[in-house]
Tab-separated table of C-alpha atoms and ligand atoms in Angstrom:
chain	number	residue	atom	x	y	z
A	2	UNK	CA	-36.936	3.198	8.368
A	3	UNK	CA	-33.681	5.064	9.027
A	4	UNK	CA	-30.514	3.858	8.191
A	5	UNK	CA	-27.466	3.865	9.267
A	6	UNK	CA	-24.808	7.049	7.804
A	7	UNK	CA	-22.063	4.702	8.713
A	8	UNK	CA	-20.565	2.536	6.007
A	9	UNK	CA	-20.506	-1.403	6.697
A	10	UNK	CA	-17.919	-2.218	9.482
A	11	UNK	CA	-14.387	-2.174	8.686
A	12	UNK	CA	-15.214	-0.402	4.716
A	13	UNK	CA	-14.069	3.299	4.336
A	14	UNK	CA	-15.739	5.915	2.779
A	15	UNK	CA	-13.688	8.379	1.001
A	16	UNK	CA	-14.173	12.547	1.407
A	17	UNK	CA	-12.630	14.602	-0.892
A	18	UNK	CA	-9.667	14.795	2.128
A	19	UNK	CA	-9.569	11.487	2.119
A	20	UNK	CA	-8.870	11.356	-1.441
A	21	UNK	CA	-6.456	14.157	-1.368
A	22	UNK	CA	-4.488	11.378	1.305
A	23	UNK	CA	-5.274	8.583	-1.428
A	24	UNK	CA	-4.157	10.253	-4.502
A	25	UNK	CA	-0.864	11.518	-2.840
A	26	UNK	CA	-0.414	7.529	-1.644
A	27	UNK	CA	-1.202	6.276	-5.011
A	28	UNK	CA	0.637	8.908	-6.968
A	29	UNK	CA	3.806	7.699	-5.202
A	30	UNK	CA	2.815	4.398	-5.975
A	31	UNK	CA	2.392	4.359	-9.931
A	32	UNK	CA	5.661	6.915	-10.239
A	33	UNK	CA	7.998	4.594	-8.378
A	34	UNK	CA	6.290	1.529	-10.307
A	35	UNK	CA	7.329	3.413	-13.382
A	36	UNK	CA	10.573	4.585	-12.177
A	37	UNK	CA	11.685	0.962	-11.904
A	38	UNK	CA	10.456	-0.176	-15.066
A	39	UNK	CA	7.427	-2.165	-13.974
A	40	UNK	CA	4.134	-2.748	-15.926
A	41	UNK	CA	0.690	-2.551	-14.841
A	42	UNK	CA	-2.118	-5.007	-14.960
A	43	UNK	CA	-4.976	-5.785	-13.245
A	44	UNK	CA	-8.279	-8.038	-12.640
A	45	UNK	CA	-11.465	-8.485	-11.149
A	46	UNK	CA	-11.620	-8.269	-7.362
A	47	UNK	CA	-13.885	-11.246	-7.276
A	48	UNK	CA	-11.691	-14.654	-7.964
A	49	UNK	CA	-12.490	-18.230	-7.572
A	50	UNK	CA	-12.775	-19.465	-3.623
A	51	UNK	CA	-10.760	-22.363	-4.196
A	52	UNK	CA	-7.538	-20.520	-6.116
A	53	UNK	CA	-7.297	-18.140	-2.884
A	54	UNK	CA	-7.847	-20.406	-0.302
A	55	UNK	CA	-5.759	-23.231	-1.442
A	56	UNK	CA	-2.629	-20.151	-1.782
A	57	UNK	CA	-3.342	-18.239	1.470
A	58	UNK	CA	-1.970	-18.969	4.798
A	59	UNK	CA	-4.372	-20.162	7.577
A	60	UNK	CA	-5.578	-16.455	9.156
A	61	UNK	CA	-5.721	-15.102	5.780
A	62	UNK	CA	-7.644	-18.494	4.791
A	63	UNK	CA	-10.502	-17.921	7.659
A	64	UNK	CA	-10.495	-14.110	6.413
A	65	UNK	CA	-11.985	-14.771	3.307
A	66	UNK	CA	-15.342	-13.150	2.290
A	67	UNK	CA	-16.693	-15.708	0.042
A	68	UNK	CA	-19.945	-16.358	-1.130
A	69	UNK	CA	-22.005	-18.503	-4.006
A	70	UNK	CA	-23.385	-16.728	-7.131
A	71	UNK	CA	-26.781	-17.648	-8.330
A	72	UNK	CA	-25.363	-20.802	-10.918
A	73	UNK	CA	-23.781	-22.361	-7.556
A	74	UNK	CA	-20.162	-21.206	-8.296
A	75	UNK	CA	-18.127	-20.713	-5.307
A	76	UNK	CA	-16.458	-17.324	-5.519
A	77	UNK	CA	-14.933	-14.402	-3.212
A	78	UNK	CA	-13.874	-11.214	-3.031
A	79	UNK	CA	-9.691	-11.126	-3.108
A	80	UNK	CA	-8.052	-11.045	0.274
A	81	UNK	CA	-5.118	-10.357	-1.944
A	82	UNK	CA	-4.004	-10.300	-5.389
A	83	UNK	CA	-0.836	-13.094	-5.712
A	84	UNK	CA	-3.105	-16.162	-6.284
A	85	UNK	CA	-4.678	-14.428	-8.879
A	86	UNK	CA	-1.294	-12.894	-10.356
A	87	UNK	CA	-0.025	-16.694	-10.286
A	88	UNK	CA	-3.437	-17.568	-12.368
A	89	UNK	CA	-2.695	-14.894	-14.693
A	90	UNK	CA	0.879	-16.094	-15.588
A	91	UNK	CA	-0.187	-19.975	-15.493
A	92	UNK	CA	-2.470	-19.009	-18.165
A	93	UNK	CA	0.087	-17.175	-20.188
A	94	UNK	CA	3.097	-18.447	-19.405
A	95	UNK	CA	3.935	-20.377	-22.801
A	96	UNK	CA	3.428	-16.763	-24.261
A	97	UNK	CA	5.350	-14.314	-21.710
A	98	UNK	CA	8.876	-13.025	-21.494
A	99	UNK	CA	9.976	-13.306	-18.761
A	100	UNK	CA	11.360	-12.078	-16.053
A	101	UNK	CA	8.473	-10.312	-15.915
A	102	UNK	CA	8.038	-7.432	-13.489
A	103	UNK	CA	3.980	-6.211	-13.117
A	104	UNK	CA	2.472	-3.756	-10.471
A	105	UNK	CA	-0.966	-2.912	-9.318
A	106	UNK	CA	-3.052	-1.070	-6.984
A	107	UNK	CA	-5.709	-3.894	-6.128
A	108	UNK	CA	-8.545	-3.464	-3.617
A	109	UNK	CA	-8.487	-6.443	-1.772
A	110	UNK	CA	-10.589	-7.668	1.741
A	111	UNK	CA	-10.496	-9.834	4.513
A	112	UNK	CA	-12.558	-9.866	7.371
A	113	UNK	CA	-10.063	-9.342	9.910
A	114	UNK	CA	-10.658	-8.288	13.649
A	115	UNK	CA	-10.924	-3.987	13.332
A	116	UNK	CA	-7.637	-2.787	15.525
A	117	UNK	CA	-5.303	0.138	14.706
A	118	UNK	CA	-4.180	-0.256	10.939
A	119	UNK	CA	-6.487	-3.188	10.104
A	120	UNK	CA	-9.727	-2.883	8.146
A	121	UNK	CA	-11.856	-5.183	6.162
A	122	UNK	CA	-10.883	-3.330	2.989
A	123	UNK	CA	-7.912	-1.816	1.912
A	124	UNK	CA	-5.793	-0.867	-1.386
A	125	UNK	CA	-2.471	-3.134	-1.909
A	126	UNK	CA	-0.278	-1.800	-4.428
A	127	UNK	CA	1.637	-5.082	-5.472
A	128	UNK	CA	5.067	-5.372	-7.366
A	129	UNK	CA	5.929	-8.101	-8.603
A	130	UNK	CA	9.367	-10.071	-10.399
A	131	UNK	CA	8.400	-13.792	-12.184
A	132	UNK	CA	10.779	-15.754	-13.306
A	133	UNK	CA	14.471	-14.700	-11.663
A	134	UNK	CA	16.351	-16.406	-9.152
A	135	UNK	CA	19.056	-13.814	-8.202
A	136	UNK	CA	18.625	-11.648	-5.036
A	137	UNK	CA	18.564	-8.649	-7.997
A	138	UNK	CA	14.741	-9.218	-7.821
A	139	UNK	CA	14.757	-8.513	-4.289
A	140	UNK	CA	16.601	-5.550	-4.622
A	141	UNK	CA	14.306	-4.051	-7.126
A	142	UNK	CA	10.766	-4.782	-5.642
A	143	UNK	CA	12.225	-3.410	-2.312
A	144	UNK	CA	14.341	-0.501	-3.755
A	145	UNK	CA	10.938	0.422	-5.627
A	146	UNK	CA	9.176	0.697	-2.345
A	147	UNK	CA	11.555	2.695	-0.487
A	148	UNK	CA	11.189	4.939	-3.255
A	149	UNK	CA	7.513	5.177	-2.988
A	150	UNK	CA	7.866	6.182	0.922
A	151	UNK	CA	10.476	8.861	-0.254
A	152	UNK	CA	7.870	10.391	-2.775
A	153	UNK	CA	5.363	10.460	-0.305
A	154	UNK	CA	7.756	12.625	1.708
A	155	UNK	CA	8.862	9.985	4.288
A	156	UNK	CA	12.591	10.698	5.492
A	157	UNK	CA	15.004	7.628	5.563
A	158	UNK	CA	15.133	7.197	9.058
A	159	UNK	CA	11.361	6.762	9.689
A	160	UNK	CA	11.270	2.964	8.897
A	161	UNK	CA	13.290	-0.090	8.504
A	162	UNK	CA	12.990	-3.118	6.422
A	163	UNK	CA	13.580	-6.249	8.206
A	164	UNK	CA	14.511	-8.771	5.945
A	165	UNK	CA	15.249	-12.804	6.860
A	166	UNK	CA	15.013	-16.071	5.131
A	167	UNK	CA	12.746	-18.703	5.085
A	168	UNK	CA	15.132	-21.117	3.765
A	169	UNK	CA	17.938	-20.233	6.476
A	170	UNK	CA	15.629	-20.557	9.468
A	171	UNK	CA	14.747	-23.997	7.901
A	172	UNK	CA	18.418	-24.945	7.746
A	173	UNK	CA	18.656	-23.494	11.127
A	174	UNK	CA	16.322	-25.718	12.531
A	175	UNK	CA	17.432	-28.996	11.025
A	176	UNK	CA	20.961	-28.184	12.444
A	177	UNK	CA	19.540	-27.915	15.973
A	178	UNK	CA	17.794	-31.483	15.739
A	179	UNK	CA	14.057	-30.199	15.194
A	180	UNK	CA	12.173	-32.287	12.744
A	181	UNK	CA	10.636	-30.593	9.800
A	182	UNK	CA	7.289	-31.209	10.824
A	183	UNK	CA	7.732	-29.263	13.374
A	184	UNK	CA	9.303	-26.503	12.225
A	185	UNK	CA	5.883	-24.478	11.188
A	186	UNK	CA	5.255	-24.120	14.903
A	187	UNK	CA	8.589	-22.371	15.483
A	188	UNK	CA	7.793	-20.245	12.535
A	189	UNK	CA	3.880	-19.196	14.064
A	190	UNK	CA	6.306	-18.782	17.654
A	191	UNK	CA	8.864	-16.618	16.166
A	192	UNK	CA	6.210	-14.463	14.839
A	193	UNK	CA	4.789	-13.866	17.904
A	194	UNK	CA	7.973	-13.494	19.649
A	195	UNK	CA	7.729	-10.163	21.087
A	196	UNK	CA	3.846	-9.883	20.815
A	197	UNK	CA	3.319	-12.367	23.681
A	198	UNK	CA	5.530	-13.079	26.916
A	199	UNK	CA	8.378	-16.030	26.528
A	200	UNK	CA	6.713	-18.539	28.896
A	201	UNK	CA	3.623	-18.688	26.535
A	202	UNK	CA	5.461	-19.172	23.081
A	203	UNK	CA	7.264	-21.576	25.317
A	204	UNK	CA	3.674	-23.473	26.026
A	205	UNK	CA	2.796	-22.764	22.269
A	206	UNK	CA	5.766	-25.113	20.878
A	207	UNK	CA	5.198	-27.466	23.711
A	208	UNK	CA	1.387	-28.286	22.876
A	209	UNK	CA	3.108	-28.159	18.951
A	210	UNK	CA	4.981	-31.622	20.239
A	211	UNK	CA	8.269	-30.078	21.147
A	212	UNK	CA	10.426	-31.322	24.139
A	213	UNK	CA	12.499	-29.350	26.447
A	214	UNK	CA	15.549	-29.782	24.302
A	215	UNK	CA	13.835	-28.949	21.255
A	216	UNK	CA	12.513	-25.891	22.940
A	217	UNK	CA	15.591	-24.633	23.855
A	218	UNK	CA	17.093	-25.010	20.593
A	219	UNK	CA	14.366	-23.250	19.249
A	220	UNK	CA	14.525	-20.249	21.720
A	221	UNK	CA	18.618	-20.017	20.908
A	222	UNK	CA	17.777	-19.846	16.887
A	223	UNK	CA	14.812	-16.873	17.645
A	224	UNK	CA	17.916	-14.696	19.085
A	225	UNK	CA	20.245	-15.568	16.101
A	226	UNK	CA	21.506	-12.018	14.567
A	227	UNK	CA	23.859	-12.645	12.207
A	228	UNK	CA	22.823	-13.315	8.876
A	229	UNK	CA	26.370	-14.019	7.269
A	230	UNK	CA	26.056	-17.790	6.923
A	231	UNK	CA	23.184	-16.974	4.346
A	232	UNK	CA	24.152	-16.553	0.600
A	233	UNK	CA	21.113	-14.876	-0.350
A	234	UNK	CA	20.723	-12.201	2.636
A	235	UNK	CA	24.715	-11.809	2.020
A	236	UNK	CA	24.032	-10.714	-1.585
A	237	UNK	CA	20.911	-8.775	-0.733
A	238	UNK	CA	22.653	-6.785	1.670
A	239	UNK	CA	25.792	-6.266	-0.816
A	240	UNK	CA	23.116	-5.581	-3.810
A	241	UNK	CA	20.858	-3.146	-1.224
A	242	UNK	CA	24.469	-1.177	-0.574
A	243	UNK	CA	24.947	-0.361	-4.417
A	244	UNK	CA	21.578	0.708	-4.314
A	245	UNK	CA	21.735	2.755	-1.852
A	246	UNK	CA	18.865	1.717	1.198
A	247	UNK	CA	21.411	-0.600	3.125
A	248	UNK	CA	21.232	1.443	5.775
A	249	UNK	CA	17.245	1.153	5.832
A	250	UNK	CA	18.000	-2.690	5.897
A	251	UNK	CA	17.898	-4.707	8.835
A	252	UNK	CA	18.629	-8.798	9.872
A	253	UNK	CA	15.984	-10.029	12.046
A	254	UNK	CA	14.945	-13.778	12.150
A	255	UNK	CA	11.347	-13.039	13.711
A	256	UNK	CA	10.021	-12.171	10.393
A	257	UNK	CA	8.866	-15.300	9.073
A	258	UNK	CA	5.377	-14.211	7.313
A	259	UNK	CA	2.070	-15.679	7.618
A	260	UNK	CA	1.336	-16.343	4.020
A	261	UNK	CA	2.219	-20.237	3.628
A	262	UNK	CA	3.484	-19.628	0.129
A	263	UNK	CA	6.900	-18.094	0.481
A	264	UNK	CA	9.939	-20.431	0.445
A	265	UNK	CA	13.286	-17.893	0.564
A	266	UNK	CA	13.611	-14.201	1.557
A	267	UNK	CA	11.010	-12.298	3.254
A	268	UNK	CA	10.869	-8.922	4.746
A	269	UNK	CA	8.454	-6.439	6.394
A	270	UNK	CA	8.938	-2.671	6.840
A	271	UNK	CA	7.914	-1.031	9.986
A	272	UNK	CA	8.102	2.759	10.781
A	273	UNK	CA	11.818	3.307	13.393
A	274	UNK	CA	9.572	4.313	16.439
A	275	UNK	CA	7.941	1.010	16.150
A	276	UNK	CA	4.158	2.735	16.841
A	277	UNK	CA	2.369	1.519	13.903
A	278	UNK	CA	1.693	-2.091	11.825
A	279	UNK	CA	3.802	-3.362	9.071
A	280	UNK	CA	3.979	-0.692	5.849
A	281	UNK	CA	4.377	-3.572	3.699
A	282	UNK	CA	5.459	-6.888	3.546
A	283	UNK	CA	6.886	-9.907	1.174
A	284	UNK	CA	8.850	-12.305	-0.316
A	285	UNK	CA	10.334	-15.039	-2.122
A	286	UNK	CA	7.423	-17.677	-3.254
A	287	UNK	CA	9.274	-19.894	-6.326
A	288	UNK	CA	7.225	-22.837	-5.624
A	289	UNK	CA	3.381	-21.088	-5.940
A	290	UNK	CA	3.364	-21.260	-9.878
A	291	UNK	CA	3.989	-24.925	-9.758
A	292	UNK	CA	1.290	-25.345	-7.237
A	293	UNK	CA	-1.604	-24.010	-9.122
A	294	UNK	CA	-0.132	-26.007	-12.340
A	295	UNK	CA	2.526	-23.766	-13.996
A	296	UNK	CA	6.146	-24.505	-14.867
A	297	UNK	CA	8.750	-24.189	-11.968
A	298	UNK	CA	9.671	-20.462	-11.883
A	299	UNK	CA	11.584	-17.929	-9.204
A	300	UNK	CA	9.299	-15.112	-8.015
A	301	UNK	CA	9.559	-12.255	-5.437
A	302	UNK	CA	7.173	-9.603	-4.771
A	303	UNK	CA	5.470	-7.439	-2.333
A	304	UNK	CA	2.381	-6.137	-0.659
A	305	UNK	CA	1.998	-2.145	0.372
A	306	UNK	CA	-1.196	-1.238	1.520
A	307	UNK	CA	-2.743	1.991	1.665
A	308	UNK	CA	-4.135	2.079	5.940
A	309	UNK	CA	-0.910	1.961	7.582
A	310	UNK	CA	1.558	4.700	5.904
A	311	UNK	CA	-1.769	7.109	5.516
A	312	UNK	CA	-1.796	7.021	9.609
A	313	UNK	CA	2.270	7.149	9.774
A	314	UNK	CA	2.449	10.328	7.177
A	315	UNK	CA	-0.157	12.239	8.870
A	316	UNK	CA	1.661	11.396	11.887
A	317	UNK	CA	4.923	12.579	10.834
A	318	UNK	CA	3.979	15.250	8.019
A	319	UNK	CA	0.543	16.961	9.800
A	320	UNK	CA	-3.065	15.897	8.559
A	321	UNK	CA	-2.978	18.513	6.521
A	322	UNK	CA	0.397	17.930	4.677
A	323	UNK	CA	-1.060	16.511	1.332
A	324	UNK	CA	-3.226	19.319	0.637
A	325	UNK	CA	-0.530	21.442	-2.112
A	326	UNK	CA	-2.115	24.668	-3.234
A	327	UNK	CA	-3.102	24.875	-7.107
A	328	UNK	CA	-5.487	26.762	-9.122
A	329	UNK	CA	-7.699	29.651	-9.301
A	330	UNK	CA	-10.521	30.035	-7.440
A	331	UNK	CA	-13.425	32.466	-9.685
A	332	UNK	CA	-16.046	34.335	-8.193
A	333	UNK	CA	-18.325	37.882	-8.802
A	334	UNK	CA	-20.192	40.085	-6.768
A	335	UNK	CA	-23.806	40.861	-8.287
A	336	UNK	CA	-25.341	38.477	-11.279
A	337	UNK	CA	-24.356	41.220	-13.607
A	338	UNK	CA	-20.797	39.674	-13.355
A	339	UNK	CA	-21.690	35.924	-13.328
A	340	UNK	CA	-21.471	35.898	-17.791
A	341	UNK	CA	-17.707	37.556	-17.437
A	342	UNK	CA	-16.679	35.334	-14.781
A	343	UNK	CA	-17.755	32.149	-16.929
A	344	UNK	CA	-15.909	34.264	-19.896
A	345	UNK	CA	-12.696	34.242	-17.752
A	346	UNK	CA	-12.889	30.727	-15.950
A	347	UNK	CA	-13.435	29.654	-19.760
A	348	UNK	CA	-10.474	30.925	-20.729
A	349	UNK	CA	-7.935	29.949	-17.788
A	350	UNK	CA	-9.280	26.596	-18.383
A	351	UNK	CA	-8.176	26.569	-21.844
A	352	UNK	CA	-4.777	27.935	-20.962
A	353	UNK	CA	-4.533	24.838	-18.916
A	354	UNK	CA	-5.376	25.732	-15.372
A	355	UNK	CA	-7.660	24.524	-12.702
A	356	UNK	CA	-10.552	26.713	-12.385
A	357	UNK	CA	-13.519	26.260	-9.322
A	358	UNK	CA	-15.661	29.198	-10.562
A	359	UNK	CA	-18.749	30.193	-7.700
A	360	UNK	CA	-22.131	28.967	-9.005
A	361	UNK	CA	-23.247	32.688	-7.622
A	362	UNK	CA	-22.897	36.000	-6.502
A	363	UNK	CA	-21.055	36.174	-3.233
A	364	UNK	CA	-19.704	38.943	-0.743
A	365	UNK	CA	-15.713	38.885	-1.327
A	366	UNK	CA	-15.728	38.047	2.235
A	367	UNK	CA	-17.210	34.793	1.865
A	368	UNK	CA	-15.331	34.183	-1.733
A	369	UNK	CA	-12.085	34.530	-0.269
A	370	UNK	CA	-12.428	32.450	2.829
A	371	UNK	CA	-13.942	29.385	0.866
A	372	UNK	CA	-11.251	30.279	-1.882
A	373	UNK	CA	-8.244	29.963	0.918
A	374	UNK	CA	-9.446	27.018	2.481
A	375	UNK	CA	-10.502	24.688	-0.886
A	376	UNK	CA	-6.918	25.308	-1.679
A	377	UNK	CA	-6.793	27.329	-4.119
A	378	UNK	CA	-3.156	29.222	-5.165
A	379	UNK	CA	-4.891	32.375	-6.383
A	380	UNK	CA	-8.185	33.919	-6.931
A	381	UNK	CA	-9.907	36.512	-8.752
A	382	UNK	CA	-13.041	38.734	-7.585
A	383	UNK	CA	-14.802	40.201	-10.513
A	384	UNK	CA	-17.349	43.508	-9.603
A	385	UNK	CA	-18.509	45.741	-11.920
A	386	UNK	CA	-15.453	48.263	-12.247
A	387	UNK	CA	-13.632	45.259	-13.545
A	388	UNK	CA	-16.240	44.384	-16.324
A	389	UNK	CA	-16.386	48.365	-16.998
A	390	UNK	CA	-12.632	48.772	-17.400
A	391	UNK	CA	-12.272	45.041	-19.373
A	392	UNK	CA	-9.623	44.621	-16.409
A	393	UNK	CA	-9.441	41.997	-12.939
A	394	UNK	CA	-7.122	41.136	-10.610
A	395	UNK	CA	-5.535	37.720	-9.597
A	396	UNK	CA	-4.415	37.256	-6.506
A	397	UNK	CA	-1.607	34.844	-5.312
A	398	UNK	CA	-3.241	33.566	-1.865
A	399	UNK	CA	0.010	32.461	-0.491
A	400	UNK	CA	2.332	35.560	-1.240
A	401	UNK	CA	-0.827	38.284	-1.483
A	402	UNK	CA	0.833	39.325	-4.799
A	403	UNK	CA	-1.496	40.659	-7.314
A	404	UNK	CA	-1.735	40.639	-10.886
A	405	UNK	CA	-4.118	41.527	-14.047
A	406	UNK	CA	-5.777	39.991	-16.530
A	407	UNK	CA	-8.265	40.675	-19.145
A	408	UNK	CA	-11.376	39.798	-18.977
B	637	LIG	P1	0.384	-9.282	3.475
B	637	LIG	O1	1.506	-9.125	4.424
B	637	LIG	O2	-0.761	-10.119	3.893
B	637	LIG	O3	1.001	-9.809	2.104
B	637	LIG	O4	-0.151	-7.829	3.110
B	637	LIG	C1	0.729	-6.870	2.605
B	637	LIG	C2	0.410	-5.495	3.160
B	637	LIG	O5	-0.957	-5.169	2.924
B	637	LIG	C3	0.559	-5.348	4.667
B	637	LIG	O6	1.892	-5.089	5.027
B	637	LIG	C4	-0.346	-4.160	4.941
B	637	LIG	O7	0.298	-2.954	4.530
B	637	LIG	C5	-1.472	-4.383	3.971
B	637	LIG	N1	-2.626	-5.070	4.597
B	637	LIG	C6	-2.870	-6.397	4.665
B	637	LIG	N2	-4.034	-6.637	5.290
B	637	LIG	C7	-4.567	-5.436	5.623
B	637	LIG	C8	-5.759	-5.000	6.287
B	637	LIG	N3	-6.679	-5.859	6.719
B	637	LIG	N4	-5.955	-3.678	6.457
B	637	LIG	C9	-5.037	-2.794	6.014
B	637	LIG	N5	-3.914	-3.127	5.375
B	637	LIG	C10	-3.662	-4.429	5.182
B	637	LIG	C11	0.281	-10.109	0.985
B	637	LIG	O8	-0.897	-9.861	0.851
B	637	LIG	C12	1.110	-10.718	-0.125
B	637	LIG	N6	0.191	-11.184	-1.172
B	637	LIG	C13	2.111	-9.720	-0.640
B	637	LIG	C14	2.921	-10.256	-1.794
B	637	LIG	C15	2.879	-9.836	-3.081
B	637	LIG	N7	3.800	-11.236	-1.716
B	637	LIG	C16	4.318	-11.455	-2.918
B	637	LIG	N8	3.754	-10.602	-3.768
């Protein structure tokens, strides 16, 4: 029976380009993590069915790959990692200092319908702040991120973070006469504001149990644009200026978030041009600890996953852009050479540098053009005048420069 070279639907497999994509992503990743003083952790990407879909909005609910183990216990793989984050510091939490600020890079999945920037897999580096109220938290977890898309060689201007409030829209609607119950079908309208035409977000609220006035009101709140009225967008803006990404910052009420757990400030970058889906997303969620059993505490984090600023930094740096050049590429001519060339690659190694010595004898020819394109920054060719004179050259593959060494 044949089957199939393809990996199951929606799962990557990873090339040694890919990686060279994936390390550069997660290399940005742990340094800005660092940079901002966060610590890692980490867990087992299968979690109890009931902890994630009790904590997950409805989509992310029905996304759930889930499945019973052989003693009948009812388990799944993560769709993401902040039900099991909130486990982690319910557990602890007579222990822990807080506020505490964690990271990860967590695989997580959800069987989502495959379109541009969605697969049934993905990496989501998380940060994290438990257990502070002020919009400083914000400031950090969001400030960390811009600095990730700035190591990864993203420029300022190619995204925007579009930040609103929860809480605010909530007041928003109360003011306007629309009873609370109702209010989650404005939120699943305003997030499809802009995805769908007006008349059929109109029919949305109206099989929600909306009337014409309510719909109205509802339609006047989804082009609010000034954020003033709002303490803790005011301060976040104020906080984001000191910082020094205000100017990546943007108002916009749409963004309202499909995860049912947040209950103050959330946000979503997107790149400027508006071509790709959300970088990543998050958000205030003081409430989820208490849910699962904790104590009461404030908590603000966000998700970054790995699909969608891959596909916007090729886009904007060149598929080839995360290749850098670095070490030497060994090879030699007859097998006469091959016990030098170990010799050498031995000792270049020990000196600290990358070596991809050939297997065997090659025609320089060949060497150099596998040489130049596995990326190597120089490469030496040893023949036999070289092992007869105790002498080969390096050569820089960039600048063509040429040096000696011993061998
Ligand atoms: P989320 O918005 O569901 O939030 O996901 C966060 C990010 O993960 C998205 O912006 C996107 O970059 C990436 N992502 C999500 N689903 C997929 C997918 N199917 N394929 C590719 N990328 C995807 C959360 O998951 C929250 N738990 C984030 C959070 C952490 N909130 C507080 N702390």
């Amino acid at each position: 029976m044949n089957v199939s070279f393809e990996p199951p639907r929606g799962m990557r497999d990873f090339y040694p380009e890919d990686m060279v994509w994936r390390n550069r992503v997660f290399d940005a990743f742990r340094a800005a993590g660092e940079a901002a003083g966060f610590e890692q952790y980490d867990s087992c990407v299968v979690e109890s069915y009931d902890l994630l879909a009790r904590k997950a909005g409805e989509e992310v609910g029905e996304q759930i790959y889930h499945f019973e183990d052989k003693s009948g216990r009812h388990i799944a793989l993560r769709p993401e990692m902040t039900p099991t984050l909130a486990r982690m510091v319910a557990q602890r939490q007579k222990e822990l200092v807080f506020p505490l600020k964690w990271t990860t890079i967590a695989q997580c999945f959800r069987y989502e319908r495959m379109t541009k920037g969605r697969k049934r897999e993905h990496y989501q580096w998380n940060l994290d702040i438990i257990g502070e109220e002020s919009a400083m938290a914000e400031v950090e977890v969001i400030g960390a991120a811009c600095d990730a898309l700035r190591r990864m060689g993203l420029a300022d201007g190619d995204y925007k973070v579009h930040v609103s409030s929860r809480r605010f829209l909530g007041e928003l609607l109360e003011k306007s006469g629309i009873a609370k119950e109702r209010h989650a079908q404005v939120f699943l309208a305003l997030d499809k504001r802009g995805k769908m035409p007006d008349a059929e977000i109109a029919a949305m609220l109206k099989d929600g149990g909306l009337g014409e006035a309510e719909i109205e009101a509802a339609f006047g709140i989804m082009d609010t644009s000034d954020c003033s009225a709002c303490p803790e967008l005011a301060e976040l803006f104020r906080l984001a200026g000191i910082a020094g990404f205000a100017d990546r910052l943007v108002f916009d009420i749409s963004v309202v978030r499909g995860l049912s757990y947040y209950t103050g400030t959330v946000f979503e970058c997107f790149d400027t041009a508006g071509e790709f889906r959300a970088i990543f997303g998050g958000g205030r969620y003081d409430s989820l600890l208490t849910t699962i059993g904790g104590e009461p505490t404030g908590a603000v984090g966000l998700g970054f996953g790995d699909v969608v600023v891959t596909e916007l930094l090729k886009a904007r740096l060149g598929e080839n852009a995360a290749k850098g050049r670095k070490g030497v590429a060994v090879g030699f001519m007859f097998a006469g050479q091959a016990d030098a060339a170990l010799k050498l690659a031995t000792r270049l190694r020990k000196e600290g540098k990358p070596v991809d010595l050939a297997l065997r004898a090659q025609k320089p020819k060949k060497f150099f053009s596998r040489a130049d394109s596995s990326g190597a920054l120089e490469a030496v060719f040893v023949g036999p005048d070289d092992v007869e004179k105790g002498v080969a050259r390096i050569k820089n593959l960039e600048t063509r420069e040429e040096r000696e060494t011993c061998l």
